[in-house]
mmCIF file of C-alpha atoms in Angstrom:
data_model
loop_
_atom_site.group_PDB
_atom_site.id
_atom_site.type_symbol
_atom_site.label_atom_id
_atom_site.label_comp_id
_atom_site.label_asym_id
_atom_site.label_seq_id
_atom_site.Cartn_x
_atom_site.Cartn_y
_atom_site.Cartn_z
ATOM 1 C CA MET A 1 63.359 -47.480 -2.240
ATOM 2 C CA ARG A 2 61.332 -44.305 -2.406
ATOM 3 C CA TYR A 3 61.135 -41.422 0.039
ATOM 4 C CA HIS A 4 59.016 -38.368 0.768
ATOM 5 C CA ASN A 5 61.431 -35.942 2.359
ATOM 6 C CA ILE A 6 64.834 -35.337 3.901
ATOM 7 C CA THR A 7 64.501 -33.093 6.946
ATOM 8 C CA LYS A 8 67.527 -31.154 8.148
ATOM 9 C CA ASP A 9 68.293 -29.850 11.642
ATOM 10 C CA ASP A 10 65.422 -31.869 13.145
ATOM 11 C CA MET A 11 65.082 -31.863 16.954
ATOM 12 C CA LEU A 12 61.983 -34.052 17.339
ATOM 13 C CA ASN A 13 62.987 -37.451 15.997
ATOM 14 C CA GLY A 14 65.862 -38.459 18.253
ATOM 15 C CA ASP A 15 68.452 -36.790 20.423
ATOM 16 C CA GLY A 16 70.367 -33.736 19.228
ATOM 17 C CA LEU A 17 70.063 -32.164 15.795
ATOM 18 C CA ARG A 18 69.407 -34.807 13.177
ATOM 19 C CA VAL A 19 68.833 -35.508 9.521
ATOM 20 C CA VAL A 20 65.593 -37.450 8.974
ATOM 21 C CA LEU A 21 64.882 -39.641 5.958
ATOM 22 C CA TRP A 22 61.117 -40.138 5.535
ATOM 23 C CA VAL A 23 60.847 -43.440 3.664
ATOM 24 C CA SER A 24 57.798 -44.479 1.606
ATOM 25 C CA GLY A 25 55.822 -47.590 2.433
ATOM 26 C CA CYS A 26 54.041 -48.858 5.520
ATOM 27 C CA GLU A 27 52.285 -52.178 5.945
ATOM 28 C CA HIS A 28 50.864 -51.262 9.380
ATOM 29 C CA GLN A 29 48.690 -48.278 8.430
ATOM 30 C CA CYS A 30 47.848 -47.421 12.042
ATOM 31 C CA PRO A 31 44.586 -45.511 12.535
ATOM 32 C CA ASN A 32 45.252 -41.776 13.049
ATOM 33 C CA CYS A 33 48.889 -42.107 11.985
ATOM 34 C CA GLN A 34 50.648 -38.751 11.692
ATOM 35 C CA ASN A 35 52.036 -39.609 8.240
ATOM 36 C CA PRO A 36 49.461 -41.531 6.161
ATOM 37 C CA ILE A 37 50.827 -39.844 3.038
ATOM 38 C CA THR A 38 53.909 -42.087 3.390
ATOM 39 C CA TRP A 39 52.027 -45.412 3.413
ATOM 40 C CA ASP A 40 52.128 -46.111 -0.340
ATOM 41 C CA ILE A 41 55.368 -47.934 -1.213
ATOM 42 C CA ASN A 42 55.187 -46.528 -4.767
ATOM 43 C CA ASP A 43 54.685 -42.893 -3.751
ATOM 44 C CA GLY A 44 57.318 -40.244 -3.225
ATOM 45 C CA LEU A 45 60.661 -39.825 -4.968
ATOM 46 C CA PRO A 46 63.162 -42.489 -5.999
ATOM 47 C CA PHE A 47 66.053 -42.598 -3.530
ATOM 48 C CA ASP A 48 68.977 -41.896 -5.843
ATOM 49 C CA ASP A 49 72.617 -40.813 -5.551
ATOM 50 C CA ASP A 50 71.609 -37.146 -5.273
ATOM 51 C CA ALA A 51 69.421 -37.904 -2.244
ATOM 52 C CA LYS A 52 72.209 -39.960 -0.697
ATOM 53 C CA GLN A 53 74.724 -37.165 -1.235
ATOM 54 C CA GLU A 54 72.300 -34.669 0.302
ATOM 55 C CA ILE A 55 72.210 -36.800 3.461
ATOM 56 C CA PHE A 56 75.991 -37.254 3.479
ATOM 57 C CA GLU A 57 76.576 -33.503 3.147
ATOM 58 C CA GLU A 58 74.365 -32.869 6.170
ATOM 59 C CA LEU A 59 76.065 -35.593 8.211
ATOM 60 C CA LYS A 60 79.447 -33.902 7.629
ATOM 61 C CA HIS A 61 78.374 -31.020 9.899
ATOM 62 C CA SER A 62 79.841 -31.379 13.384
ATOM 63 C CA TYR A 63 76.634 -30.104 14.995
ATOM 64 C CA ILE A 64 74.534 -32.921 13.474
ATOM 65 C CA SER A 65 74.188 -35.839 15.915
ATOM 66 C CA GLY A 66 73.130 -38.359 13.286
ATOM 67 C CA ILE A 67 70.332 -39.644 11.103
ATOM 68 C CA THR A 68 66.849 -40.916 11.838
ATOM 69 C CA PHE A 69 64.972 -43.240 9.511
ATOM 70 C CA SER A 70 61.208 -42.776 9.671
ATOM 71 C CA GLY A 71 58.298 -42.873 7.321
ATOM 72 C CA GLY A 72 56.150 -44.836 6.508
ATOM 73 C CA ASP A 73 58.189 -47.670 7.831
ATOM 74 C CA PRO A 74 61.857 -48.036 6.879
ATOM 75 C CA LEU A 75 61.498 -51.761 7.631
ATOM 76 C CA HIS A 76 58.677 -52.317 5.146
ATOM 77 C CA THR A 77 59.630 -55.644 3.587
ATOM 78 C CA GLN A 78 60.390 -53.945 0.248
ATOM 79 C CA ASN A 79 62.659 -51.350 1.909
ATOM 80 C CA ARG A 80 64.815 -53.574 4.079
ATOM 81 C CA ALA A 81 67.626 -54.308 1.617
ATOM 82 C CA ASP A 82 68.055 -50.666 0.566
ATOM 83 C CA VAL A 83 67.685 -49.277 4.084
ATOM 84 C CA GLY A 84 70.143 -51.860 5.412
ATOM 85 C CA ALA A 85 72.703 -50.976 2.741
ATOM 86 C CA LEU A 86 72.336 -47.249 3.441
ATOM 87 C CA ILE A 87 72.673 -47.776 7.195
ATOM 88 C CA GLY A 88 75.875 -49.754 6.614
ATOM 89 C CA GLU A 89 77.305 -47.059 4.371
ATOM 90 C CA ILE A 90 76.453 -44.301 6.862
ATOM 91 C CA LYS A 91 77.981 -46.254 9.760
ATOM 92 C CA GLU A 92 81.176 -46.742 7.730
ATOM 93 C CA LYS A 93 81.493 -43.115 6.549
ATOM 94 C CA PHE A 94 80.264 -41.460 9.753
ATOM 95 C CA PRO A 95 81.101 -43.817 12.647
ATOM 96 C CA ASP A 96 80.568 -41.096 15.267
ATOM 97 C CA LYS A 97 77.025 -40.268 14.130
ATOM 98 C CA THR A 98 74.096 -42.048 15.748
ATOM 99 C CA ILE A 99 71.459 -43.902 13.773
ATOM 100 C CA TRP A 100 67.862 -43.963 14.981
ATOM 101 C CA LEU A 101 65.086 -45.912 13.286
ATOM 102 C CA TYR A 102 61.310 -45.851 13.763
ATOM 103 C CA THR A 103 59.338 -48.974 12.876
ATOM 104 C CA GLY A 104 55.901 -50.405 13.496
ATOM 105 C CA TYR A 105 57.458 -53.839 13.918
ATOM 106 C CA GLU A 106 58.221 -55.032 17.419
ATOM 107 C CA TRP A 107 61.821 -55.527 18.529
ATOM 108 C CA ASN A 108 61.557 -59.293 18.973
ATOM 109 C CA LYS A 109 60.448 -59.668 15.327
ATOM 110 C CA ILE A 110 63.281 -57.657 13.745
ATOM 111 C CA LYS A 111 66.235 -57.856 16.154
ATOM 112 C CA ASP A 112 67.941 -60.517 14.019
ATOM 113 C CA LEU A 113 68.001 -58.496 10.791
ATOM 114 C CA PRO A 114 71.670 -58.261 9.732
ATOM 115 C CA PHE A 115 71.895 -54.453 9.798
ATOM 116 C CA ILE A 116 70.182 -53.964 13.169
ATOM 117 C CA ARG A 117 73.592 -54.017 14.920
ATOM 118 C CA ASP A 118 74.455 -50.753 13.123
ATOM 119 C CA ILE A 119 71.444 -48.933 14.598
ATOM 120 C CA ASP A 120 71.917 -47.131 17.919
ATOM 121 C CA VAL A 121 68.313 -46.518 18.933
ATOM 122 C CA LEU A 122 65.170 -48.168 17.613
ATOM 123 C CA VAL A 123 61.632 -46.997 18.368
ATOM 124 C CA ASP A 124 59.378 -50.009 17.893
ATOM 125 C CA GLY A 125 55.701 -50.830 17.770
ATOM 126 C CA ARG A 126 52.607 -49.628 16.027
ATOM 127 C CA TYR A 127 51.034 -46.333 16.983
ATOM 128 C CA VAL A 128 47.915 -47.020 19.074
ATOM 129 C CA GLU A 129 45.535 -44.078 19.346
ATOM 130 C CA ALA A 130 44.047 -45.310 22.653
ATOM 131 C CA LEU A 131 47.566 -45.244 24.173
ATOM 132 C CA ARG A 132 48.489 -41.795 22.805
ATOM 133 C CA ASP A 133 50.507 -39.693 25.236
ATOM 134 C CA VAL A 134 51.877 -36.315 24.151
ATOM 135 C CA LYS A 135 54.239 -36.241 27.157
ATOM 136 C CA LEU A 136 56.311 -39.175 25.887
ATOM 137 C CA MET A 137 59.672 -38.439 24.317
ATOM 138 C CA TRP A 138 60.302 -39.716 20.791
ATOM 139 C CA ARG A 139 57.145 -41.827 20.552
ATOM 140 C CA GLY A 140 53.440 -41.309 20.135
ATOM 141 C CA SER A 141 51.850 -44.058 22.207
ATOM 142 C CA SER A 142 52.856 -45.788 25.429
ATOM 143 C CA ASN A 143 53.122 -49.256 23.872
ATOM 144 C CA GLN A 144 56.072 -48.122 21.773
ATOM 145 C CA LYS A 145 59.572 -48.625 23.180
ATOM 146 C CA VAL A 146 62.709 -46.514 22.686
ATOM 147 C CA ILE A 147 65.352 -49.245 22.622
ATOM 148 C CA ASP A 148 69.121 -49.059 23.097
ATOM 149 C CA VAL A 149 70.030 -51.509 20.346
ATOM 150 C CA LYS A 150 73.685 -52.085 21.282
ATOM 151 C CA LYS A 151 72.922 -52.875 24.944
ATOM 152 C CA SER A 152 69.905 -54.977 24.011
ATOM 153 C CA LEU A 153 71.960 -57.144 21.657
ATOM 154 C CA GLU A 154 74.841 -57.392 24.140
ATOM 155 C CA LEU A 155 72.611 -58.450 27.055
ATOM 156 C CA ASN A 156 70.144 -60.437 24.900
ATOM 157 C CA LYS A 157 67.196 -58.582 26.443
ATOM 158 C CA THR A 158 65.337 -55.380 25.664
ATOM 159 C CA VAL A 159 67.133 -52.400 27.207
ATOM 160 C CA LEU A 160 65.393 -49.044 26.996
ATOM 161 C CA TYR A 161 67.295 -45.960 25.869
ATOM 162 C CA VAL A 162 67.567 -43.258 28.489
ATOM 163 C CA GLU A 163 69.134 -39.890 27.721
#
């Protein structure tokens, strides 16, 4: 897996103060995407132990709510194994931190991935310029859903996250 950046003390990509991992690679390539620089799966930096430790050090802070995976698309088919392993490791080491993930894939297509149960909130769907709404929290277009993963899996239906 490759990545472009690790953002610290982020307030825009989930609730509370968060660490954000901006993963390389996106198969959707939505027109007018805010991050086209992250589309190329081979671009960015290799995600190595130093990058992982940088994330872990940030997650140790009590004021950090958790981590958000964004990009690109963390669920690009070539990223799934590495992202899933990292999510599992974070959930084990930091069980009280929340995990958010942004993906262009729709919930019904990815809800059965083995590591999905370790994610707290998932923002799904491609960005659609015609449905852009700057008043929406945590998403760019109205077709995207902010999903409470735990409740959705428990009730076997899509449950939206509400803060």
